[in-house]
Amino acid sequence: MATLADVAKRAGVSVGVVSRLLNGDDTLRAREETKQRVRAAAAELEYTPNYAARALRKSRVGVIGLAVHDASNPVYSEIIAGAQAEATKAGYALMLSDVDALATDDERFKRFVSGGAIDGLLLQRAGTSADALVSKIASGEVPTVLLNDHTRGAIGSVAVDDYAAARLAVSHLIELGHRDIALLQVDGPRSRATRRRKGWADALEAAGLEARASRVFRGGHTAEQGYRGMSELLMEPTLPTAVFAANVLSAVGALSAAYDRDVQVPDGISLVGLHDVFVADFLQPRLTVVRLPLFELGARAVTLLLSQMENEPARHESIQTPEPVMVLRASTAPPARH
Amino acid sequence: MATLADVAKRAGVSVGVVSRLLNGDDTLRAREETKQRVRAAAAELEYTPNYAARALRKSRVGVIGLAVHDASNPVYSEIIAGAQAEATKAGYALMLSDVDALATDDERFKRFVSGGAIDGLLLQRAGTSADALVSKIASGEVPTVLLNDHTRGAIGSVAVDDYAAARLAVSHLIELGHRDIALLQVDGPRSRATRRRKGWADALEAAGLEARASRVFRGGHTAEQGYRGMSELLMEPTLPTAVFAANVLSAVGALSAAYDRDVQVPDGISLVGLHDVFVADFLQPRLTVVRLPLFELGARAVTLLLSQMENEPARHESIQTPEPVMVLRASTAPPARH
DNA sequence: CTGAAAGCGCTAACAA
DNA sequence: TTGTTAGCGCTTTCAG
């Protein structure tokens, strides 16, 4: 409630001095005694700068937007946490939002960004038309970076190594002795799906195995879609001995589908998921999974965004460390003899 | 980028007229022809009001804060969605945050609220000291309402009928023939835990059964805590035939614990959880659960908060409709004969 | 070393 | 029916 003017009056100086002192302007050359007086006055009045006034003056509000599909997806929460941490460190607040909600009322969203309500946007795409709309509106007005995605041009992006992760998962299965390994493919941005599929294919081929298109099924990125994909897979005349689900939630659904069809995991079929979330450790059997540095993904995305806000060029960044790691649990085992 | 002044100039009128017209001030009596001209100018220049300037002038920023513990908890996502929808409808943006993060840097948080960065706060407490701190800081500065909690005084609150839900769950178990039903108690705000426990006890007593304190175990509100609580329960010399877990996540953990101890659900023991989340439908067995109107909880909380922002008194609101409903799945069955 | 003042874009009260 | 203007709280340039 106290304003700069109040502090200035109480300290017997002008507002200019107070502003510069409190903002750590080192070109300010003031007597130490004056500084003390100002600081004391500010403390006594519990002075807090007004955000709106500062934003108006600097045309920078200090908030960055983070738009995802389905904020309840536990995979995102780690990304969000990373972004949150990094944003806070830089003095920014994070504003979480739902892509589809934004796209529904795109006029409002447009006013929002061009009215200066956010200084930049982090966007998680899923390949829908809502994405395209939101990304077009935002990138025309504020710096934008895509999460776990790949792009050129004015939009930045940062991604984890999905290819390595997929390859790691499939290699693990191969080491266990599997030779017929199916893929439950994600959908969403092409690049993401492609990278994971390539990891699967390359791991297979490196072991002299064939990556057959007939062993690729749609897994989507929800438990329900995973359930459906796995159900289709289980109707094949001859079953693969292992499955790599390119998304945890679809692995959760896949597990449930196997259970419903009386196919034992891992005895009848092995299953590996991509990304680790808490539920993976509470399923029956506990899900083996490969973990990717999602927290870092969120953090680095805001670092990149901040740099774009400083007029650095947009670029793509790939996170190589920490490396993907296998989290061995109970859903994989050597294939049954026959 | 275009300002009010730009629009005014182009339309050949003063800024006052433009402002009042665009804000739908009906005391404005302008010629229809003038209005047209202004609207046309605004459209051509793609005028969008500047948020910071408006906020500064009206000392109202148009954002409300929502602080929860662990935003990844799927139980919250429905509450958040409800709040989001209602806030958007009223022209407010929602800013999601983590209670513990706020409490960690409480100085910053204080500056944040008293600097006018949010107009009001929705707070989900869990009974920690972080809650107390955040709630004290916030309520001293902006209208505050608690989510699924109960309070008096200057802070408002809105709750769903936890008591009825607990009672419903336990009654279901009793109808199935169970006579020895344990409770996996939540922790968190006293009122919430108490309401659920009372529902359990009353349902039991209404059926002439005894609500023994020795049948109450700590279930917490995470899968891990539920796992531990259930593990303790399973070490009892004589086991109950059914368990009511006063939280879904703790039910998820409980199920996992039963599996690890080779206790079959529902054959060896029946299990009901409180609140429905997507994973409940993908566990083995699928979890029977009682569903509460969480979306409404979020929406009504926003409504209440907005009214408090209009200087209405803070009050407590209890959501009675829609009523709690049983979602029957596969984790409950009649008790085994012996 | 410190003060004065302009101005960010908008709203609302008051004039004309 | 429309115009003028003060001022929200802050930062920053320019004087002194």
XYZ file of C-alpha atoms (C1' of nucleotides) in Angstrom:
708
model
C 0.000 0.000 0.000
C 2.880 2.323 0.662
C 4.148 3.933 -2.512
C 7.541 5.107 -3.570
C 6.466 8.660 -2.832
C 5.589 7.714 0.738
C 9.002 6.240 1.270
C 10.684 9.241 -0.305
C 8.796 11.643 1.889
C 9.569 9.751 5.037
C 13.249 9.509 4.175
C 13.354 13.107 3.104
C 14.621 12.382 -0.395
C 13.113 12.304 -3.853
C 11.411 9.343 -5.447
C 14.155 9.013 -7.996
C 16.690 8.145 -5.367
C 14.451 5.622 -3.727
C 13.642 3.908 -6.982
C 17.233 3.648 -8.050
C 18.461 2.503 -4.692
C 15.841 -0.164 -4.250
C 16.471 -1.452 -7.735
C 20.180 -1.739 -7.154
C 21.180 0.827 -9.744
C 24.946 1.054 -9.303
C 25.291 4.307 -11.148
C 23.559 5.797 -8.150
C 26.153 7.548 -6.050
C 24.548 8.389 -2.766
C 25.925 8.920 0.697
C 25.824 5.780 2.771
C 23.880 7.626 5.404
C 21.177 8.507 2.889
C 20.933 4.936 1.748
C 20.408 3.800 5.303
C 17.675 6.320 5.805
C 15.862 5.222 2.676
C 16.142 1.565 3.487
C 14.858 2.174 6.962
C 11.901 4.125 5.668
C 11.063 1.414 3.160
C 11.209 -1.216 5.849
C 9.065 0.729 8.275
C 6.389 1.324 5.696
C 6.649 -2.242 4.425
C 7.031 -0.874 0.956
C 6.313 -3.238 -1.879
C 6.573 -2.173 -5.483
C 3.372 -2.195 -7.451
C 3.448 -4.763 -10.225
C 1.065 -3.027 -12.544
C 2.890 0.279 -12.410
C 6.207 -1.342 -13.008
C 4.813 -3.417 -15.831
C 3.303 -0.382 -17.458
C 6.527 1.531 -17.231
C 8.831 -1.232 -18.394
C 6.354 -2.916 -20.679
C 7.275 -6.246 -19.176
C 4.939 -7.923 -16.738
C 7.162 -10.631 -15.352
C 4.978 -13.583 -16.184
C 5.459 -16.301 -18.708
C 2.690 -18.532 -19.910
C 2.820 -22.312 -20.060
C 0.183 -23.952 -22.205
C -0.257 -27.714 -22.135
C -2.880 -30.236 -23.184
C -4.500 -31.720 -20.128
C -2.597 -30.309 -17.189
C -3.509 -33.371 -15.174
C -1.234 -35.581 -17.235
C 1.365 -36.615 -14.688
C 4.069 -36.616 -17.325
C 3.759 -32.872 -17.556
C 4.008 -32.216 -13.889
C 7.732 -32.719 -13.858
C 8.184 -30.435 -16.817
C 6.012 -27.879 -15.108
C 7.991 -28.180 -11.901
C 11.218 -27.578 -13.776
C 9.821 -24.561 -15.533
C 8.386 -23.266 -12.309
C 11.713 -23.518 -10.541
C 13.662 -21.800 -13.266
C 11.102 -19.057 -13.757
C 11.016 -18.292 -10.067
C 14.776 -18.137 -9.984
C 14.676 -15.480 -12.687
C 11.958 -13.522 -10.942
C 9.170 -14.564 -13.242
C 5.837 -16.047 -12.401
C 4.396 -18.947 -14.370
C 0.885 -18.959 -15.638
C -0.390 -22.413 -16.478
C -3.084 -22.863 -19.035
C -4.832 -25.371 -21.195
C -4.190 -25.193 -24.931
C -7.695 -26.208 -25.847
C -9.219 -23.635 -23.529
C -7.105 -20.953 -25.145
C -8.014 -22.043 -28.626
C -11.707 -22.121 -27.807
C -11.726 -18.444 -27.076
C -8.981 -17.342 -29.389
C -10.131 -13.738 -29.517
C -9.624 -13.472 -25.820
C -6.275 -15.161 -26.036
C -5.195 -12.729 -28.700
C -6.156 -9.787 -26.536
C -4.355 -11.462 -23.703
C -1.005 -11.711 -25.403
C -1.106 -8.527 -27.361
C -2.358 -6.706 -24.295
C 0.898 -7.650 -22.676
C -0.431 -10.078 -20.069
C 2.483 -12.433 -20.627
C 6.025 -11.779 -21.749
C 6.561 -15.102 -23.438
C 4.996 -18.506 -23.965
C 6.009 -22.105 -23.432
C 3.876 -24.410 -25.534
C 3.397 -28.128 -25.487
C 1.919 -29.285 -28.758
C -0.009 -32.426 -29.445
C -0.575 -32.069 -33.134
C -4.101 -30.669 -32.974
C -5.519 -27.656 -34.747
C -5.762 -25.899 -31.393
C -1.971 -26.037 -31.195
C -1.560 -24.464 -34.542
C -3.905 -21.643 -33.682
C -2.397 -20.901 -30.297
C 1.108 -21.086 -31.597
C 0.321 -18.757 -34.468
C -1.337 -16.156 -32.274
C 1.347 -16.258 -29.626
C 4.413 -16.329 -31.803
C 3.223 -13.260 -33.642
C 3.289 -11.296 -30.418
C 5.725 -12.745 -27.912
C 8.759 -15.024 -27.859
C 7.628 -18.620 -27.923
C 9.323 -21.923 -27.256
C 8.017 -25.400 -27.865
C 8.374 -28.171 -25.303
C 9.834 -31.468 -26.457
C 9.345 -30.624 -30.039
C 11.421 -29.487 -32.942
C 11.053 -26.423 -35.072
C 12.875 -23.906 -37.178
C 12.209 -20.249 -37.663
C 11.158 -17.675 -35.128
C 9.997 -20.221 -32.607
C 12.457 -21.896 -30.282
C 12.213 -25.446 -29.043
C 13.851 -27.804 -26.625
C 13.667 -31.561 -26.586
C 14.900 -34.538 -24.631
C 16.504 -37.432 -26.422
C 13.491 -39.511 -27.296
C 15.453 -41.437 -29.848
C 18.036 -42.608 -27.331
C 15.315 -43.429 -24.848
C 13.430 -45.593 -27.306
C 16.588 -47.297 -28.364
C 17.529 -47.971 -24.778
C 14.171 -49.499 -23.993
C 14.221 -51.783 -26.995
C 17.846 -52.775 -26.436
C 16.942 -53.824 -22.921
C 14.250 -56.065 -24.332
C 16.655 -57.514 -26.864
C 19.221 -58.259 -24.192
C 16.566 -60.128 -22.323
C 16.259 -62.349 -25.384
C 13.258 -60.916 -27.159
C 13.274 -61.008 -30.928
C 9.735 -59.952 -31.756
C 9.110 -56.557 -30.221
C 6.103 -54.441 -31.042
C 5.777 -50.691 -30.787
C 2.839 -48.825 -29.304
C 3.285 -45.568 -31.135
C 2.465 -42.139 -29.685
C 0.621 -39.632 -31.707
C 1.148 -35.897 -31.554
C 3.787 -33.836 -33.327
C 5.309 -35.804 -36.094
C 8.871 -35.283 -35.014
C 8.286 -36.727 -31.574
C 6.566 -39.843 -32.868
C 9.165 -40.295 -35.557
C 12.090 -40.073 -33.196
C 10.708 -42.758 -30.944
C 9.851 -45.021 -33.816
C 13.285 -44.634 -35.265
C 14.842 -45.543 -31.919
C 12.761 -48.689 -31.885
C 13.622 -49.573 -35.464
C 17.319 -48.852 -35.152
C 17.691 -50.893 -31.978
C 16.046 -53.784 -33.735
C 18.151 -53.516 -36.845
C 21.347 -53.118 -34.886
C 20.584 -56.548 -33.477
C 19.916 -57.955 -36.913
C 16.165 -57.984 -36.387
C 13.528 -56.672 -38.685
C 11.447 -53.620 -37.831
C 8.182 -54.608 -39.407
C 5.454 -52.005 -39.906
C 2.941 -54.671 -38.990
C 4.343 -54.594 -35.475
C 3.518 -50.918 -35.005
C 0.234 -50.102 -33.314
C -1.407 -46.840 -32.318
C -0.806 -46.213 -28.649
C -1.765 -42.570 -28.417
C -0.845 -40.740 -25.277
C -3.619 -41.633 -22.874
C -4.385 -44.779 -20.936
C -7.515 -45.270 -22.956
C -5.752 -45.086 -26.268
C -3.095 -47.428 -24.950
C -5.782 -49.846 -23.924
C -7.253 -49.822 -27.399
C -3.899 -50.136 -29.114
C -2.865 -53.058 -26.963
C -6.226 -54.720 -27.496
C -5.698 -54.616 -31.231
C -2.222 -55.961 -30.841
C -3.501 -58.853 -28.754
C -5.834 -59.897 -31.520
C -2.950 -60.673 -33.860
C -2.637 -64.355 -34.809
C 0.892 -64.525 -33.411
C 1.801 -62.286 -30.523
C 5.069 -60.428 -30.086
C 6.900 -61.386 -26.902
C 7.466 -57.796 -25.857
C 6.044 -54.328 -26.355
C 7.559 -50.904 -26.116
C 4.916 -48.277 -25.316
C 6.213 -44.907 -26.371
C 4.353 -43.190 -23.569
C 3.674 -44.183 -19.949
C 0.010 -43.519 -19.926
C -0.465 -45.694 -22.910
C 1.599 -48.334 -21.117
C -0.800 -48.128 -18.191
C -3.674 -48.771 -20.552
C -1.757 -51.552 -22.278
C -1.191 -53.313 -18.993
C -4.860 -53.155 -18.222
C -5.727 -54.528 -21.648
C -3.350 -57.451 -21.186
C -4.927 -58.220 -17.845
C -8.407 -58.169 -19.331
C -7.334 -60.599 -22.055
C -5.636 -62.884 -19.547
C -2.223 -62.310 -20.985
C 0.270 -62.301 -18.143
C 2.842 -59.528 -17.890
C 5.725 -60.220 -17.980
C 5.342 -63.992 -18.389
C 3.189 -63.836 -21.491
C 4.453 -60.544 -22.778
C 6.976 -57.959 -21.562
C 6.165 -54.268 -21.436
C 8.325 -51.160 -21.196
C 6.988 -47.629 -20.997
C 8.530 -44.271 -21.727
C 8.684 -41.662 -18.938
C 8.371 -42.357 -15.283
C 5.396 -41.295 -13.229
C 4.393 -42.286 -9.733
C 1.650 -44.664 -10.795
C 4.117 -46.827 -12.666
C 5.399 -47.965 -9.312
C 1.963 -48.913 -8.033
C 0.697 -51.073 -10.823
C 0.683 -54.827 -10.914
C 3.212 -55.633 -12.035
C 5.253 -52.513 -11.414
C 6.100 -50.996 -14.739
C 9.616 -50.983 -16.168
C 10.217 -47.682 -17.770
C 12.863 -45.384 -19.179
C 13.251 -42.073 -17.504
C 14.107 -38.884 -19.322
C 15.191 -35.574 -17.769
C 11.809 -33.890 -17.848
C 12.555 -31.472 -15.055
C 15.544 -30.189 -16.996
C 13.391 -29.933 -20.080
C 11.112 -27.482 -18.304
C 14.002 -25.549 -16.818
C 15.953 -25.233 -20.039
C 12.864 -24.196 -21.911
C 12.450 -21.169 -19.700
C 16.137 -20.350 -19.964
C 15.815 -20.390 -23.720
C 12.656 -18.348 -23.596
C 14.279 -15.748 -21.393
C 17.154 -15.471 -23.816
C 14.735 -14.971 -26.679
C 13.097 -12.277 -24.647
C 16.496 -10.588 -24.618
C 16.390 -10.697 -28.404
C 18.676 -13.665 -28.815
C 17.666 -15.671 -31.869
C 15.283 -18.580 -31.461
C 16.987 -21.926 -31.688
C 16.534 -25.606 -31.032
C 18.141 -27.184 -28.052
C 18.552 -30.866 -27.378
C 19.077 -32.076 -23.830
C 21.710 -34.802 -23.730
C 22.512 -34.875 -20.044
C 21.473 -36.464 -17.868
C 21.105 -39.410 -20.185
C 17.998 -41.558 -20.375
C 18.067 -44.327 -17.773
C 16.289 -47.653 -17.489
C 14.175 -47.999 -14.392
C 13.931 -51.723 -13.988
C 10.809 -52.924 -12.327
C 8.685 -55.976 -12.829
C 7.057 -55.772 -16.235
C 9.921 -57.218 -18.237
C 11.399 -60.706 -18.241
C 13.043 -63.074 -20.710
C 10.613 -64.484 -23.266
C 8.893 -67.743 -22.422
C 10.417 -70.875 -24.023
C 8.333 -72.798 -26.463
C 0.603 -2.057 -29.879
C -1.997 0.480 -30.902
C -3.105 2.639 -27.999
C -6.342 4.330 -27.168
C -4.890 7.588 -28.358
C -4.123 6.087 -31.763
C -7.674 4.912 -32.148
C -9.016 8.269 -31.031
C -6.893 10.125 -33.488
C -7.847 7.905 -36.359
C -11.528 8.161 -35.541
C -11.249 11.872 -34.984
C -12.616 11.758 -31.454
C -11.144 12.011 -27.974
C -9.769 9.145 -25.935
C -12.575 9.481 -23.429
C -15.158 8.514 -25.968
C -13.180 5.573 -27.203
C -12.564 4.256 -23.722
C -16.167 4.531 -22.679
C -17.500 3.067 -25.881
C -15.158 0.089 -25.909
C -15.932 -0.617 -22.279
C -19.653 -0.584 -22.891
C -20.405 2.418 -20.706
C -24.125 2.959 -21.272
C -24.122 6.447 -19.876
C -22.235 7.330 -23.009
C -24.612 9.043 -25.398
C -22.898 9.234 -28.721
C -24.187 9.418 -32.237
C -24.473 6.027 -33.865
C -22.335 7.273 -36.690
C -19.549 8.196 -34.276
C -19.684 4.814 -32.642
C -19.282 3.140 -35.993
C -16.309 5.269 -36.799
C -14.614 4.436 -33.502
C -15.272 0.751 -33.809
C -13.941 0.746 -37.327
C -10.784 2.525 -36.260
C -10.249 0.108 -33.387
C -10.678 -2.825 -35.711
C -8.340 -1.469 -38.351
C -5.620 -0.809 -35.821
C -6.272 -4.125 -34.089
C -6.494 -2.249 -30.854
C -6.085 -4.307 -27.688
C -6.217 -2.705 -24.281
C -3.043 -2.813 -22.292
C -3.421 -4.975 -19.208
C -0.849 -3.215 -17.111
C -2.269 0.220 -17.700
C -5.758 -0.905 -16.927
C -4.592 -2.737 -13.841
C -2.729 0.279 -12.609
C -5.677 2.524 -13.121
C -8.318 0.234 -11.647
C -6.053 -1.384 -9.096
C -7.341 -4.754 -10.178
C -5.231 -7.014 -12.354
C -7.784 -9.615 -13.355
C -5.933 -12.653 -12.099
C -6.703 -14.923 -9.233
C -4.204 -17.270 -7.679
C -4.751 -20.956 -7.032
C -2.306 -22.571 -4.662
C -2.284 -26.326 -4.204
C 0.059 -28.923 -2.822
C 1.479 -30.988 -5.623
C -0.302 -29.808 -8.729
C 0.260 -33.220 -10.270
C -2.201 -34.853 -7.936
C -4.912 -35.933 -10.331
C -7.574 -35.267 -7.734
C -6.893 -31.582 -8.048
C -7.094 -31.429 -11.761
C -10.839 -31.528 -11.757
C -11.013 -28.799 -9.152
C -8.592 -26.770 -11.198
C -10.615 -27.305 -14.342
C -13.735 -26.081 -12.566
C -11.993 -23.018 -11.255
C -10.462 -22.356 -14.630
C -13.814 -22.480 -16.365
C -15.530 -20.180 -13.914
C -12.676 -17.705 -13.797
C -12.531 -17.475 -17.556
C -16.256 -16.898 -17.679
C -15.819 -13.912 -15.383
C -12.911 -12.550 -17.373
C -10.234 -13.551 -14.918
C -7.097 -15.510 -15.516
C -5.983 -18.259 -13.153
C -2.476 -18.486 -11.852
C -1.598 -21.909 -10.540
C 1.037 -22.298 -7.924
C 2.520 -24.675 -5.423
C 1.926 -23.900 -1.761
C 5.300 -25.168 -0.683
C 7.088 -23.145 -3.317
C 5.305 -20.041 -2.116
C 6.112 -20.723 1.500
C 9.764 -21.366 0.724
C 10.204 -17.847 -0.489
C 7.633 -16.131 1.613
C 9.171 -12.704 1.237
C 8.683 -12.903 -2.460
C 5.169 -14.152 -2.034
C 4.385 -11.263 0.258
C 5.672 -8.795 -2.289
C 3.664 -10.621 -4.863
C 0.317 -10.234 -3.165
C 0.824 -6.835 -1.689
C 2.255 -5.622 -4.952
C -1.111 -6.388 -6.441
C -0.108 -9.278 -8.677
C -3.287 -11.193 -7.845
C -6.725 -9.994 -6.860
C -7.634 -12.962 -4.726
C -6.457 -16.415 -3.719
C -7.870 -19.910 -3.756
C -6.000 -22.115 -1.337
C -5.947 -25.855 -0.871
C -4.565 -26.672 2.540
C -2.995 -29.894 3.694
C -2.377 -29.073 7.300
C 1.276 -28.128 6.970
C 3.037 -25.092 8.319
C 3.472 -23.856 4.764
C -0.304 -23.574 4.556
C -0.520 -21.521 7.653
C 2.116 -19.140 6.417
C 0.685 -18.709 2.957
C -2.816 -18.321 4.242
C -1.747 -15.699 6.762
C 0.189 -13.664 4.231
C -2.519 -13.830 1.609
C -5.552 -13.231 3.752
C -4.008 -10.098 5.154
C -3.880 -8.620 1.686
C -6.478 -10.111 -0.616
C -9.758 -12.002 -0.384
C -9.052 -15.663 0.187
C -11.114 -18.814 -0.024
C -10.202 -22.304 1.072
C -10.892 -25.348 -1.064
C -12.686 -28.269 0.519
C -12.075 -26.973 3.957
C -13.994 -25.212 6.646
C -13.253 -21.946 8.335
C -14.771 -18.973 10.034
C -13.715 -15.362 10.039
C -12.398 -13.316 7.177
C -11.553 -16.318 5.031
C -14.217 -18.010 2.966
C -14.377 -21.709 2.226
C -16.279 -24.186 0.145
C -16.501 -27.912 0.634
C -18.049 -30.991 -0.871
C -19.947 -33.420 1.296
C -17.146 -35.654 2.473
C -19.276 -36.974 5.257
C -21.994 -38.206 2.951
C -19.401 -39.676 0.616
C -17.726 -41.649 3.367
C -21.037 -42.819 4.638
C -22.080 -43.910 1.183
C -18.902 -45.890 0.653
C -19.167 -47.698 3.964
C -22.879 -48.362 3.535
C -22.117 -49.998 0.221
C -19.665 -52.294 1.960
C -22.185 -53.087 4.678
C -24.851 -53.948 2.123
C -22.400 -56.343 0.555
C -22.326 -58.106 3.931
C -19.156 -56.751 5.481
C -19.156 -56.301 9.224
C -15.525 -55.513 9.921
C -14.565 -52.464 7.904
C -11.336 -50.578 8.432
C -10.607 -46.959 7.617
C -7.511 -45.666 5.891
C -7.609 -42.153 7.227
C -6.465 -39.076 5.304
C -4.341 -36.524 6.957
C -4.481 -32.829 6.271
C -6.847 -30.252 7.694
C -8.553 -31.609 10.719
C -12.040 -30.879 9.529
C -11.644 -32.863 6.363
C -10.247 -35.925 8.083
C -12.851 -35.707 10.793
C -15.755 -35.491 8.406
C -14.671 -38.616 6.570
C -14.043 -40.519 9.737
C -17.404 -39.560 11.116
C -19.081 -40.764 7.934
C -17.351 -44.099 8.355
C -18.260 -44.345 12.036
C -21.871 -43.285 11.590
C -22.470 -45.711 8.749
C -21.121 -48.482 10.922
C -23.166 -47.529 13.931
C -26.321 -47.081 11.919
C -25.929 -50.748 11.038
C -25.376 -51.712 14.654
C -21.655 -52.211 14.158
C -18.886 -50.856 16.261
C -16.483 -48.182 14.959
C -13.330 -49.293 16.704
C -10.349 -46.958 16.856
C -8.126 -49.965 16.330
C -9.570 -50.255 12.834
C -8.360 -46.809 11.841
C -5.024 -46.605 10.042
C -3.078 -43.710 8.608
C -3.640 -43.584 4.871
C -2.292 -40.122 4.134
C -3.059 -38.688 0.749
C -0.411 -40.221 -1.464
C -0.003 -43.669 -2.917
C 3.075 -44.194 -0.813
C 1.392 -43.330 2.413
C -1.522 -45.533 1.442
C 0.903 -48.366 0.790
C 2.392 -47.994 4.244
C -0.969 -47.675 5.964
C -2.306 -50.763 4.240
C 0.851 -52.699 5.043
C 0.372 -51.988 8.723
C -3.218 -52.992 8.513
C -2.264 -56.274 6.870
C -0.027 -57.144 9.782
C -2.964 -57.239 12.188
C -3.641 -60.686 13.659
C -7.176 -60.695 12.301
C -7.874 -58.828 9.108
C -10.939 -56.712 8.367
C -12.903 -57.922 5.349
C -13.094 -54.483 3.786
C -11.314 -51.164 3.771
C -12.463 -47.659 3.011
C -9.571 -45.487 1.871
C -10.496 -41.875 2.419
C -8.487 -40.801 -0.621
C -7.961 -42.377 -4.054
C -4.254 -42.125 -4.137
C -3.974 -43.865 -0.852
C -6.316 -46.506 -2.263
C -3.932 -46.986 -5.166
C -1.127 -47.587 -2.701
C -3.299 -49.848 -0.623
C -4.083 -52.019 -3.602
C -0.431 -52.357 -4.352
C 0.327 -53.307 -0.755
C -2.340 -55.989 -0.797
C -0.886 -57.406 -3.977
C 2.597 -57.500 -2.494
C 1.296 -59.379 0.549
C -0.658 -61.818 -1.604
C -3.979 -60.662 -0.288
C -6.484 -60.812 -3.118
C -8.746 -57.864 -3.795
C -11.680 -58.214 -3.644
C -11.692 -61.896 -2.678
C -9.538 -61.526 0.407
C -10.428 -57.956 1.168
C -12.670 -55.341 -0.446
C -11.480 -51.823 -1.095
C -13.293 -48.553 -1.816
C -11.605 -45.245 -2.499
C -12.774 -41.663 -2.305
C -12.691 -39.502 -5.461
C -12.469 -40.759 -8.964
C -9.421 -40.342 -11.134
C -8.544 -41.941 -14.426
C -6.053 -44.423 -13.006
C -8.751 -45.988 -10.852
C -10.152 -47.467 -14.012
C -6.849 -48.960 -15.110
C -5.787 -50.816 -12.007
C -6.156 -54.505 -11.390
C -8.764 -54.850 -10.179
C -10.474 -51.653 -11.269
C -11.129 -49.582 -8.220
C -14.611 -48.972 -6.841
C -14.846 -45.420 -5.749
C -17.223 -42.679 -4.687
C -17.260 -39.617 -6.831
C -17.783 -36.116 -5.504
C -18.516 -32.961 -7.527
C -14.989 -31.644 -7.677
C -15.488 -29.580 -10.788
C -18.297 -27.719 -9.057
C -16.093 -27.264 -6.037
C -13.591 -25.350 -8.114
C -16.243 -23.330 -9.881
C -18.127 -22.365 -6.748
C -14.935 -21.397 -5.009
C -14.256 -18.886 -7.738
C -17.788 -17.536 -7.504
C -17.413 -17.087 -3.779
C -14.040 -15.456 -4.176
C -15.398 -13.014 -6.735
C -18.180 -12.081 -4.387
C -15.700 -11.473 -1.606
C -13.778 -9.283 -3.986
C -16.968 -7.237 -4.268
C -16.866 -6.835 -0.522
C -19.450 -9.438 0.271
C -18.674 -11.087 3.599
C -16.630 -14.274 3.638
C -18.711 -17.350 4.308
C -18.660 -21.112 4.186
C -20.455 -22.905 1.453
C -21.276 -26.566 1.289
C -21.953 -28.227 -2.033
C -24.857 -30.640 -1.772
C -25.699 -31.153 -5.418
C -24.857 -33.150 -7.323
C -24.768 -35.772 -4.606
C -21.907 -38.200 -4.108
C -22.293 -41.277 -6.281
C -20.883 -44.781 -6.060
C -18.832 -45.809 -9.050
C -18.993 -49.567 -8.896
C -16.024 -51.318 -10.360
C -14.249 -54.482 -9.383
C -12.567 -53.945 -6.027
C -15.548 -54.786 -3.851
C -17.363 -58.067 -3.347
C -19.225 -59.846 -0.570
C -16.927 -61.112 2.173
C -15.548 -64.621 1.833
C -17.334 -67.301 3.872
C -15.377 -69.103 6.573
C 25.370 13.518 -4.729
C 20.203 14.504 -5.322
C 15.849 16.562 -7.286
C 12.467 17.469 -10.910
C 9.710 15.958 -14.349
C 8.066 13.387 -18.312
C 5.458 9.760 -19.587
C 4.021 4.435 -19.914
C -1.837 3.606 -21.400
C -5.823 3.876 -19.314
C -10.290 5.482 -16.700
C -13.440 8.675 -14.806
C -14.831 13.027 -13.329
C -15.806 17.277 -15.042
C -16.313 20.820 -18.762
C -18.049 22.488 -22.684
C -22.948 14.709 -27.626
C -17.949 15.036 -27.080
C -13.368 16.895 -25.194
C -9.972 17.729 -21.470
C -7.442 16.421 -17.793
C -5.736 14.435 -13.473
C -3.564 10.792 -11.833
C -2.790 5.422 -10.848
C 2.946 4.144 -9.205
C 6.923 3.665 -11.286
C 11.533 4.392 -14.034
C 14.744 7.214 -16.198
C 16.786 11.239 -18.226
C 18.483 15.516 -17.455
C 19.615 19.390 -14.387
C 21.602 21.149 -10.832
